[in-house]
XYZ file of C-alpha atoms in Angstrom:
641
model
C 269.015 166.790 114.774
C 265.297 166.458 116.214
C 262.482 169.071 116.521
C 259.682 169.859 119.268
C 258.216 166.182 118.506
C 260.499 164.228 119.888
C 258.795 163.870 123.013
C 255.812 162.941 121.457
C 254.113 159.100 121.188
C 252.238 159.446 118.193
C 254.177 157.020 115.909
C 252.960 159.323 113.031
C 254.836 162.380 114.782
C 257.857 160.166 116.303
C 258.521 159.694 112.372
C 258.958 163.316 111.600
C 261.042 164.326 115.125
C 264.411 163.943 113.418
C 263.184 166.460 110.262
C 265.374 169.489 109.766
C 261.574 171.027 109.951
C 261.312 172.363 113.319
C 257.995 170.613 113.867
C 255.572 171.350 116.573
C 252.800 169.227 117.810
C 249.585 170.908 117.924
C 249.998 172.980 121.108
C 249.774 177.111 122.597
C 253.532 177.276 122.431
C 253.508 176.768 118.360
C 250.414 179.327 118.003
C 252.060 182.000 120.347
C 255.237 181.396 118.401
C 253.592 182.492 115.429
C 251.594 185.382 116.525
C 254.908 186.972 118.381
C 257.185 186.493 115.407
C 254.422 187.364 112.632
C 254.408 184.286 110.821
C 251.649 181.997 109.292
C 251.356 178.214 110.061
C 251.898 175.543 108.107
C 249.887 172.631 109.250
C 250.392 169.124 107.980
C 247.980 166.342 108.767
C 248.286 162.726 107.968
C 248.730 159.540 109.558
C 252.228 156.974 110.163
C 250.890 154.066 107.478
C 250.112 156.762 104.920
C 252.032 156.133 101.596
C 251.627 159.471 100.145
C 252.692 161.547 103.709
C 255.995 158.886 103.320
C 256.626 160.396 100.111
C 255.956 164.108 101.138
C 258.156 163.434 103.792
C 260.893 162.146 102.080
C 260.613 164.393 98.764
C 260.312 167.853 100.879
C 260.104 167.176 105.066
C 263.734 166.070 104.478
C 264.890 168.583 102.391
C 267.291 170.931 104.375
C 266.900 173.725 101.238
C 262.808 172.976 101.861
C 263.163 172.937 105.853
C 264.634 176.307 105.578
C 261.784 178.163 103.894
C 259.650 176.782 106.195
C 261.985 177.702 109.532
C 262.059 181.252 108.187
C 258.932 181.589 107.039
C 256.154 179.724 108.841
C 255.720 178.360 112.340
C 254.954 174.365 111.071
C 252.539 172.125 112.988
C 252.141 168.166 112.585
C 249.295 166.453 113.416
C 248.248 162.856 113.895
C 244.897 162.284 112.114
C 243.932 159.523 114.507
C 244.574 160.912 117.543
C 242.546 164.577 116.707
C 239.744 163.571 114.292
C 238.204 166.738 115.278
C 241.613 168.874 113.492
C 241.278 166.513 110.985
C 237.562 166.923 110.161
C 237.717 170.501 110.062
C 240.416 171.118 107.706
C 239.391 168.641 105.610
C 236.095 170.059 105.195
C 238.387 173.804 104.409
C 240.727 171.186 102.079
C 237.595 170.089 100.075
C 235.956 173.529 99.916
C 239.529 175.172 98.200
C 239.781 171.639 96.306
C 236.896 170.297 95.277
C 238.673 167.174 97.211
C 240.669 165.896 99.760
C 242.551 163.322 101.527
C 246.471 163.057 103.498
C 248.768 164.108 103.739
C 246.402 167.233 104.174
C 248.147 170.455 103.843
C 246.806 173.738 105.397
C 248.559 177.745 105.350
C 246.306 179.526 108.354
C 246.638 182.076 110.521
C 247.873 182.080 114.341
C 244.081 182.078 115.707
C 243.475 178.900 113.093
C 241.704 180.072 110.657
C 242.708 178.782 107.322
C 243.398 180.143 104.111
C 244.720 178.112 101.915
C 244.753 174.203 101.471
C 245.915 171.478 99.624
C 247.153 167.616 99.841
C 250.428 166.038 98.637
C 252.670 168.725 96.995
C 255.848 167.735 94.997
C 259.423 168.908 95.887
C 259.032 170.711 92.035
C 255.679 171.772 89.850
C 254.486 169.014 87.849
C 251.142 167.634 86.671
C 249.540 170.891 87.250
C 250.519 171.403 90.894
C 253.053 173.783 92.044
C 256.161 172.376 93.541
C 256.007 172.870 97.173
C 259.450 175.443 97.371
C 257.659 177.194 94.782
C 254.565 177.087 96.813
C 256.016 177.939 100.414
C 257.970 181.082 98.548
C 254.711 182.280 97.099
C 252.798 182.489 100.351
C 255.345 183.601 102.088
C 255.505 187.340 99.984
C 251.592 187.082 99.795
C 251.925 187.237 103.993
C 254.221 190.057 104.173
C 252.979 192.178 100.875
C 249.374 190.925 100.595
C 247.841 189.757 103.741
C 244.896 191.035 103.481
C 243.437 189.501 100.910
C 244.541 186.143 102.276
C 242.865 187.360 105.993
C 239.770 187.999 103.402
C 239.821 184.357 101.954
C 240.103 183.105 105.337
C 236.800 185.225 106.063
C 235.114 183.740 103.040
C 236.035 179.724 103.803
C 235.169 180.338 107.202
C 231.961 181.815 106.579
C 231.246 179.404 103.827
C 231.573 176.241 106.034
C 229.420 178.311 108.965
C 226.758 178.817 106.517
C 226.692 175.006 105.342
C 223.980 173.452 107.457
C 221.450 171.214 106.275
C 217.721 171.729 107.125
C 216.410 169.357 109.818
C 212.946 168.472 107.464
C 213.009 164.671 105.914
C 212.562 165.111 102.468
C 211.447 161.995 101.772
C 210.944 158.367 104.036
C 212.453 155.977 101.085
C 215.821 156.007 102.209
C 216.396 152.495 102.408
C 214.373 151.877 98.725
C 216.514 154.784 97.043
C 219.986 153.512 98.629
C 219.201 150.029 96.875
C 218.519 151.320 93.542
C 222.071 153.087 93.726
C 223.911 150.177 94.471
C 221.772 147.984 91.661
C 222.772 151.115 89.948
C 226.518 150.905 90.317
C 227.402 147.645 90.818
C 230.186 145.692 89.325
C 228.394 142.305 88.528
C 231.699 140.761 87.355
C 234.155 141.822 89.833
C 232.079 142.412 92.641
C 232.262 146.124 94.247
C 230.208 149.261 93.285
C 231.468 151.510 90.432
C 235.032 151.596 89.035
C 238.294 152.231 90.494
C 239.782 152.490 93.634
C 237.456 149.923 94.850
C 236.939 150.102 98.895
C 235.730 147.262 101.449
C 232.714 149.966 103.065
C 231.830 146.542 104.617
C 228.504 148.453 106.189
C 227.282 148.973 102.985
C 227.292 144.631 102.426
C 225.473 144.895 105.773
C 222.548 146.873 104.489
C 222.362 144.843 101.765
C 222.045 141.976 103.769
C 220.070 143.210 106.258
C 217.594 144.372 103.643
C 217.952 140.899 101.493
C 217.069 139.303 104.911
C 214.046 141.498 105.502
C 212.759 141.276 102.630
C 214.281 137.945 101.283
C 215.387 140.225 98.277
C 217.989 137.818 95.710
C 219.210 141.105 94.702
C 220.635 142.374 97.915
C 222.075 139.547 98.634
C 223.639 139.237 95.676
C 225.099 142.296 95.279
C 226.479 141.855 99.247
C 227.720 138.125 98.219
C 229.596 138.389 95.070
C 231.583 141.354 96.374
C 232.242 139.871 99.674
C 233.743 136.572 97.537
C 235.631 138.800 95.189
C 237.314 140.228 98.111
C 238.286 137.269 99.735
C 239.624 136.079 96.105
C 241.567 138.891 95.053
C 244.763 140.481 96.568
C 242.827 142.962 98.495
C 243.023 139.653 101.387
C 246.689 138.517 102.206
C 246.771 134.990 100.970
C 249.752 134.802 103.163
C 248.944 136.022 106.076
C 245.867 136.482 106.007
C 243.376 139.892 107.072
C 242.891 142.767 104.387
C 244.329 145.916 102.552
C 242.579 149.355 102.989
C 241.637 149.181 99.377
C 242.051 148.392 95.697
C 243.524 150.318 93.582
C 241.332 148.263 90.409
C 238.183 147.268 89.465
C 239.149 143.503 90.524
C 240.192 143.607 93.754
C 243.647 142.597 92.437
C 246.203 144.913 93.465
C 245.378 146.837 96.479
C 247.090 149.294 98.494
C 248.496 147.381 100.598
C 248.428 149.645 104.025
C 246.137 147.014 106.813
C 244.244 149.330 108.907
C 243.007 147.687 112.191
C 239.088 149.311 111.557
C 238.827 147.537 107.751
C 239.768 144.327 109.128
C 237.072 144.347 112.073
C 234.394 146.094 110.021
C 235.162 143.041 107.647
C 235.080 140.313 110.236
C 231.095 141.293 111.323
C 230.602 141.371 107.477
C 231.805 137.919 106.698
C 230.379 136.713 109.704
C 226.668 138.041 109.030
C 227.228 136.562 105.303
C 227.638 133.066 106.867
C 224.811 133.461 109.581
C 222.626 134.082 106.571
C 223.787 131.406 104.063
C 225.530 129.190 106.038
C 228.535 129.041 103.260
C 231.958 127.909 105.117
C 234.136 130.502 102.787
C 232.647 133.349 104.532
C 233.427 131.901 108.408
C 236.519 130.817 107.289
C 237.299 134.540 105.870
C 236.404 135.980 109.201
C 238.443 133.236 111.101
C 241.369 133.572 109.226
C 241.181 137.833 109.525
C 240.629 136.931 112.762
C 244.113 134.832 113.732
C 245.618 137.735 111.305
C 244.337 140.020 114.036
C 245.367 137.746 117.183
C 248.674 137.044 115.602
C 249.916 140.260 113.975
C 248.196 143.658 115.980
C 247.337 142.297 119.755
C 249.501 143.793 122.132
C 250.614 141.650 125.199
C 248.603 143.827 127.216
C 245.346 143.188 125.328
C 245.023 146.183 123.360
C 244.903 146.233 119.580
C 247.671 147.837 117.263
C 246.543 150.765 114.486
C 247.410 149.709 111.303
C 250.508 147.816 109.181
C 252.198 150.394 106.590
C 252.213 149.518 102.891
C 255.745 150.584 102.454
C 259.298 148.320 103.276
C 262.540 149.144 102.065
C 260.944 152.688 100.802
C 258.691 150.476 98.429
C 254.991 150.527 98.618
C 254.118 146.856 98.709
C 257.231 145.157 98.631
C 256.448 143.074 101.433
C 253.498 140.706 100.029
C 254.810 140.287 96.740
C 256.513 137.669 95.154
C 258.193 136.622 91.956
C 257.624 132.785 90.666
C 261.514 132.245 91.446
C 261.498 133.048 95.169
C 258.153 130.542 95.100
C 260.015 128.164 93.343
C 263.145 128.677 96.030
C 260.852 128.399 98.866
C 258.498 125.477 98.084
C 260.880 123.795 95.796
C 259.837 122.821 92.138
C 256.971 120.730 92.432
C 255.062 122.245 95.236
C 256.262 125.432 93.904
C 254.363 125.298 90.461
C 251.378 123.597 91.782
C 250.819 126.939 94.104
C 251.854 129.080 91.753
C 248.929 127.529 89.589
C 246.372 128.072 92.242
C 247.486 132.051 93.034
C 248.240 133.251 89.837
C 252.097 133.281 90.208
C 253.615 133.379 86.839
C 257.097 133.856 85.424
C 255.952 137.732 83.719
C 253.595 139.285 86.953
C 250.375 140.015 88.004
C 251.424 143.175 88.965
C 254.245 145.435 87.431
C 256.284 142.631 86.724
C 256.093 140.700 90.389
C 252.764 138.808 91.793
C 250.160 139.450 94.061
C 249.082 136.030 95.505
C 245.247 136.355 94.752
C 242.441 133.377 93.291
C 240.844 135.444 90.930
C 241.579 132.899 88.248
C 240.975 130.101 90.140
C 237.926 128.285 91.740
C 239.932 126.353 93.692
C 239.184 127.420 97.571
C 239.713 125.227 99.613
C 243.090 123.727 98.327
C 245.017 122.556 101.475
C 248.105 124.604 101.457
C 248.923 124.984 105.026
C 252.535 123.833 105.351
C 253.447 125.995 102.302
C 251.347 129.080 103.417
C 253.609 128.776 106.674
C 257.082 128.963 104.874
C 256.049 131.492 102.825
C 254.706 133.675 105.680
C 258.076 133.341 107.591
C 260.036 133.784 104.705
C 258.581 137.303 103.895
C 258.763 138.193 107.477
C 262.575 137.451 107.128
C 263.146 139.293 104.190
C 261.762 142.807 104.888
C 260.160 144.102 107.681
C 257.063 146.360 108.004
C 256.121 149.368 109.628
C 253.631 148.990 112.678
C 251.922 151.992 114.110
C 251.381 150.192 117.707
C 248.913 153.187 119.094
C 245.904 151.700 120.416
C 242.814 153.411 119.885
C 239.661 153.365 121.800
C 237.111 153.755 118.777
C 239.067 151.460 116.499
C 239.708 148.419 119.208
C 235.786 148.888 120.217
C 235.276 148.403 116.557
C 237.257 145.005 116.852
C 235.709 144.257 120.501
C 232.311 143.838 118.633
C 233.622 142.135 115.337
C 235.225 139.309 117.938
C 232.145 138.838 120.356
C 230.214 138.368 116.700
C 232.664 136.539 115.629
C 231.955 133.859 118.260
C 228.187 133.370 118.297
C 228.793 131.710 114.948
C 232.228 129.994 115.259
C 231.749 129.021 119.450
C 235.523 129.622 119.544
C 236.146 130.846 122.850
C 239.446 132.423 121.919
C 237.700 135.271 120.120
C 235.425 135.740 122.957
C 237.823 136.193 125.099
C 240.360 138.248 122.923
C 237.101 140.769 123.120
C 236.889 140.676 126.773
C 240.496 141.433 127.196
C 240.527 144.569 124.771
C 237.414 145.758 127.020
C 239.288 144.847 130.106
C 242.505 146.808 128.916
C 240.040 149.928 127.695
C 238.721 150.143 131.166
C 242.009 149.876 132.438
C 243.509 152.113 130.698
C 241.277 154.527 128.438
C 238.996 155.300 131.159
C 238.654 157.482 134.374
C 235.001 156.400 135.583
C 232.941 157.614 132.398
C 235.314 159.907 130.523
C 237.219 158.238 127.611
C 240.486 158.947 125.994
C 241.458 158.569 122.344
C 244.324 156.912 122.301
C 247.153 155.552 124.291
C 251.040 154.437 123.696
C 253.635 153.408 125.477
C 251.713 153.841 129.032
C 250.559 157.488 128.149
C 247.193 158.447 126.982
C 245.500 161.415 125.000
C 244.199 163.701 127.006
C 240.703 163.858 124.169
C 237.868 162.125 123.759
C 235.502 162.470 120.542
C 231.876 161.371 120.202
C 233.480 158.147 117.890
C 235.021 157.034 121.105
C 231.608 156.665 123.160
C 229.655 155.487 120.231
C 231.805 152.685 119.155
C 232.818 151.667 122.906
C 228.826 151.265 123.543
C 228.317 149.310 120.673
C 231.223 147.232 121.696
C 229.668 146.651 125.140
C 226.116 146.086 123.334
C 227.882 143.070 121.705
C 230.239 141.620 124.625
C 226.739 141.275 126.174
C 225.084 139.513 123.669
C 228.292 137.455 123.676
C 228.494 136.651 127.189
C 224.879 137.180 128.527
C 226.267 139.180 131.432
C 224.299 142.275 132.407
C 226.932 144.511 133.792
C 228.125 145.156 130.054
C 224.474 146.745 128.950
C 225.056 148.572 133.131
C 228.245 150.343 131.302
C 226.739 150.820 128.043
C 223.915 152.738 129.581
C 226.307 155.079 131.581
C 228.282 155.711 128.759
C 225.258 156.822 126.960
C 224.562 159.193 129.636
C 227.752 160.404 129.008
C 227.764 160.840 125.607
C 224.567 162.938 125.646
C 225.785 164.778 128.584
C 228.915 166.202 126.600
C 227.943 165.674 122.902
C 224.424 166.107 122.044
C 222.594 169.116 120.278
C 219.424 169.472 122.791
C 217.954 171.976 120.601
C 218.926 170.521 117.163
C 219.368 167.299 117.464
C 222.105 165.078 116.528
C 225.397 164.944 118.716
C 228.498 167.055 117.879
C 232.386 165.289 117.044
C 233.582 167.535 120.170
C 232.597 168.533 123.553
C 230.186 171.468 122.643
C 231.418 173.395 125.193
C 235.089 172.588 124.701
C 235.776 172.809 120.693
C 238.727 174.875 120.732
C 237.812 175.460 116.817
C 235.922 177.439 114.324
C 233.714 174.735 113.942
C 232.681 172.189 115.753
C 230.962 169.008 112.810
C 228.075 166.622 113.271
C 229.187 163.677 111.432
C 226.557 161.607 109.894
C 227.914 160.625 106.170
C 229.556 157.191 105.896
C 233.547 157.206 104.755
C 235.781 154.177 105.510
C 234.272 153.514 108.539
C 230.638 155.047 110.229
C 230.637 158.059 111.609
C 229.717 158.655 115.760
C 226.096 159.775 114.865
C 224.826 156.689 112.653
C 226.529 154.376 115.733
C 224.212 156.306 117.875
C 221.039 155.400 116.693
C 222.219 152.139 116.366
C 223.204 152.237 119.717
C 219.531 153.345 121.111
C 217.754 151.172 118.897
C 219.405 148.280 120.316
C 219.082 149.511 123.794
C 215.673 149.863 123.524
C 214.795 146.413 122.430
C 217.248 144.876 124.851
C 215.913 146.855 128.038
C 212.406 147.962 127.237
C 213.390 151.250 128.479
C 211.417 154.386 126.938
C 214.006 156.610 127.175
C 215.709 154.882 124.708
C 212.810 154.579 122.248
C 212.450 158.257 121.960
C 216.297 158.720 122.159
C 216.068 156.077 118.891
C 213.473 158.336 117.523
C 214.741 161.651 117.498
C 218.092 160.567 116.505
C 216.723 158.644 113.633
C 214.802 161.699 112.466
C 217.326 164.164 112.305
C 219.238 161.249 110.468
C 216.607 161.014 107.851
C 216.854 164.820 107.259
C 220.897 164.694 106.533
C 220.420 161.190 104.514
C 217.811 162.467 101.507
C 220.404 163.660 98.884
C 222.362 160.379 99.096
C 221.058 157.476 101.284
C 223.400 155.123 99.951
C 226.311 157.179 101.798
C 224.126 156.794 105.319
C 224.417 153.415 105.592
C 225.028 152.692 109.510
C 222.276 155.063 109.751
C 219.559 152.694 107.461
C 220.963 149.453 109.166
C 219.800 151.335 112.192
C 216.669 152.602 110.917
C 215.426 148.765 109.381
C 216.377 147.020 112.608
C 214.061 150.114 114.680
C 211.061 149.218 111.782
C 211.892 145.563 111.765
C 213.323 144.313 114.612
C 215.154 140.880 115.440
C 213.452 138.265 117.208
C 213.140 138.701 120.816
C 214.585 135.666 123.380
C 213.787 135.878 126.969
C 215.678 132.740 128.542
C 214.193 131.886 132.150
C 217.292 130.725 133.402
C 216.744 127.299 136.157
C 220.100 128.051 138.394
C 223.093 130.367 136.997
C 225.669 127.156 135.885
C 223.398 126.705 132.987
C 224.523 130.662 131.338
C 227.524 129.203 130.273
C 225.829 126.504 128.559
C 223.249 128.673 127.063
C 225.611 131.650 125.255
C 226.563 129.330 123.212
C 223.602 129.129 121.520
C 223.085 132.865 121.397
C 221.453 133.700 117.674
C 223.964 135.947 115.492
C 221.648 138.559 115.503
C 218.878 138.483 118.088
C 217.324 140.592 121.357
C 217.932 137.970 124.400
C 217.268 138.795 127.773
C 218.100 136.365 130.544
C 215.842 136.244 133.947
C 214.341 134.682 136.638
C 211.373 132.269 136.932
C 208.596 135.024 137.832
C 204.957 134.716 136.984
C 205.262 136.825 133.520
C 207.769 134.540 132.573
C 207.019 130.959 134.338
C 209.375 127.773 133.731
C 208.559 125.192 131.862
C 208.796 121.826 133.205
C 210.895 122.906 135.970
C 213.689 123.513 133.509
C 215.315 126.445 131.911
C 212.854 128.102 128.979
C 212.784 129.791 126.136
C 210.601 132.896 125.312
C 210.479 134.127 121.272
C 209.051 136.827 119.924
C 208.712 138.278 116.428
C 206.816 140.879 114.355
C 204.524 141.150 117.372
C 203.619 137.870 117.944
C 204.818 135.590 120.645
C 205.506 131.581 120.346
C 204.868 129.037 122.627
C 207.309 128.715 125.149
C 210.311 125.805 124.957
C 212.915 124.122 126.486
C 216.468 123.847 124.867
């Protein structure tokens, strides 16, 4: 048995092509189907490492008495979060406005010419908990199509017009962002367990960089604080794989214990320039040695052969969520043998009742024991879970996500000096080019030699920022060359010219009802933050005005969407601090071109450097290669290194 997917590459729809649902992919075909036989669609959106879409799938995708209602009844459409953001953003903005919330599997009832009207999330194969059981569901809407429709045409009217009608004005309300998203997080955080608020705890590893962007700035004990204990917690609790090292999406308590245990390739790189910034600004080896080790997790476990990084890790084996990190003190008894066995099981909380519904999470949150040398046993225990079940690997590579990791890697290196992550970076960017590119125009994703035919303003914004850092990596102009054509780009087929701020699709290609700006900060930041960003470094790297008053405007119509909750805009006042306050500025005066490989090694973590020829602005010292720093306006005698 298989359906319309099965000559699809999304791994997320490859899992659903053998469903007795007769499954489309998002295509005309599925949408004419409907319209000529009279039918609604049912449109399910959620991703291949998603717990909850396993457990839809299983409880009511599988069903042949479930498949059946929905064969006679609907026309039914999958869809691969990662590979459409811009279907995904859309109905979960009509998810949240029926809901009050959101989240995947996403589950949308619309008409043939997409316009929603109703929406939900995970339903269960019978009612329970106060949600209907998804039969029950299917049935209902089905007789509401054929006996009622127009009142469910009218609530499609109504949603529609809602969302249309839900624009924010482009005045600043206020200019104390950054002060008011500081007193939130003093506000809500967790000084025990590290984190902000209470359960599910997640990474948002831009909102440590705020904090230590601002405790830098304003050498503020507070910020740093806040950004430090949490970061420590993290790499403490069972959030981090002990094992085999790199981190969970989230936790699912206030201690960073048990997470769920899905890696996603975007936490683990946003995490990597966290950790590294933490030890560029205290110097403290557990921090390096975090990003390090989520580093080799990276290398080891989600690098294709090609160069390319993998998606995410599921949290499921064997049909059980988590099953493959945890252990019980017998099989670390078996593995290690009794006297090695205990003494580990002493340091990671490994005890005869659980951590963790009876099993154990390997974590150190009872321990201050960090640096315990455990290598040999940390090896037999990583190759005997591998053994014993397997995981799930969604092995899509996507452009926004592997830029993401691009930049984490080429930071990575200006504070370890380990080649290997510099030129991991260059190999991803290499593969990109290769592959995810046709001169200027991106692509989303690609698989198996095939890639998407979209491209979404994340794509451009995190690839610039990606070639932003390989240059301050590697010194070597051409990267900031690309980064200013892909600019170009992006404001060619993504920016507002008469409202400002840049749109998630090609404004003149959004094939839906609406077409979002971005700005707030979820799990990772969205394309509009990464923007300004983006000008405000290209600005101070290249002196180039255009890019000042790109910065500008940008940052203003920021400001205007950031005034109800700065502490959810983070990207956007790491942007806005660096534009106010910027890094130091290094012009190297380089004596003969032998001596660049010499000197990017000494590239600060976080600095503007510009590499030239003696000229008579910029004169040699001594004959030899010289060093030009400025900051806050004033400029320093020059130096030789």
């Amino acid at each position: 048995m298989s359906n319309q997917l099965k000559n699809t590459s999304s791994p997320y729809l490859l899992q659903h092509a053998e469903n007795p649902v007769n499954w489309y992919p998002w295509c005309e075909e599925a949408f004419n189907k409907a319209k000529s036989e009279d039918k609604p669609i049912f449109l399910s959106i959620g991703y291949s490492t998603c717990h909850w879409c396993h457990v839809m799938a299983h409880e009511s995708f599988e069903n042949e008495k479930t498949a059946e209602i929905l064969n006679k009844y609907f026309v039914s459409i999958k869809v691969d979060r990662e590979e459409r953001p811009d279907i995904d953003s859309v109905y979960m903005s009509v998810c949240q406005a029926f809901t009050g919330n959101g989240g995947w599997p996403m589950s949308i009832f619309m008409t043939w010419d997409k316009k929603p009207f109703f929406a939900g999330t995970y339903f269960p194969p019978n009612s329970r908990y106060g949600m209907p059981g998804f039969p029950d569901l299917l049935t209902v809407i089905a007789n509401q199509w054929s006996s009622n429709r127009e009142e469910l045409l009218q609530s499609a009217k109504q949603i529609i017009e809602h969302l249309k009608n839900t624009k924010s004005d482009n005045i600043a309300k206020n200019e104390n962002h950054v002060y008011e998203a500081l007193q939130i997080f003093l506000k809500s955080f967790d000084a025990v367990n590290g984190g902000f608020g209470s359960a599910p705890k997640f990474p948002t590893p831009h909102n440590l960089l705020f904090l230590m962007l601002y405790a830098k700035n304003n050498q503020d004990s507070d910020a740093l604080k806040m950004a430090e204990k949490t970061l420590l917690q993290m790499r403490k609790g069972g959030i981090f794989d002990h094992i085999g090292w790199g981190f969970s999406r989230y936790s699912t308590d206030k201690y960073f214990l048990a997470p769920h245990f899905e890696k996603m390739l975007y936490d683990n790189a946003l995490l990597i320039i966290a950790y590294s910034a933490a030890y560029s600004l205290t110097n403290k080896e557990i921090y390096l040695d975090t990003a390090k080790k989520t580093a080799e997790y990276i290398l080891r476990e989600m690098t294709s052969v090609n160069g390319g990084f993998y998606s995410a890790q599921d949290a499921d084996s064997d049909g059980v969520e988590g099953k493959y990190y945890i252990f019980t003190l017998d099989e670390i008894l078996h593995v290690l043998g009794a006297e090695n066995g205990k003494r580990f099981a002493g340091i990671f909380d490994i005890t005869e009742n659980g951590n963790f519904e009876c099993v154990n999470i390997p974590n150190l949150l009872k321990s201050n024991d960090l640096n315990a040398d455990f290598d040999d046993e940390l090896k037999r225990l990583y190759d005997y879970r591998k053994e014993r079940t397997k995981l799930h690997l969604d092995d899509k590579i996507l452009l926004s996500w592997n830029a993401m990791m691009i930049a984490a890697l080429s930071m990575l290196y200006r504070v370890s000096h380990n080649e290997k992550y510099l030129n991991t970076a260059v190999n991803a960017q290499k593969f990109i080019e290769e592959n995810l590119c046709n001169d200027t125009q991106l692509s989303t994703s690609w698989r198996d030699g095939k890639c998407s035919e979209n491209s979404f303003l994340d794509d451009y914004a995190y690839y610039i920022a990606a070639l932003i850092e390989l240059y301050n990596s590697t010194l070597d102009s051409s990267y900031l060359e690309k980064a200013e054509r892909f600019c170009d780009e992006a404001i060619g087929h993504f920016f507002d010219k008469k409202n400002g701020g840049f749109y998630l699709s090609e404004s003149e290609n959004a094939e839906l009802f609406l077409n979002p700006k971005e700005v707030y900060d979820g799990a990772i930041p969205s394309g509009n933050p990464v923007m300004a960003y983006n000008f405000v470094r290209l600005y101070q790297l290249m002196e180039n005005e255009k890019y000042r008053e790109l910065a500008e405007k940008q940052l203003a119509f920021l400001s205007s969407q950031a005034s109800d909750y700065p502490a959810g805009h983070c990207m956007f006042l790491v942007a806005k601090m660096l534009h106010e306050n910027p890094p130091e500025h290094i012009t190297i005066v380089l004596k003969n071109n032998s001596e660049l490989e010499r000197i990017k090694s000494k590239t600060p973590f976080f600095a503007n450097v510009s590499v030239m020829r003696d000229n008579e602005k910029y004169p040699f010292l001594n004959g030899e290669t010289t060093y030009y720093v400025c900051k806050d306006h004033v400029c320093f005698p020059p130096r030789n290194i």
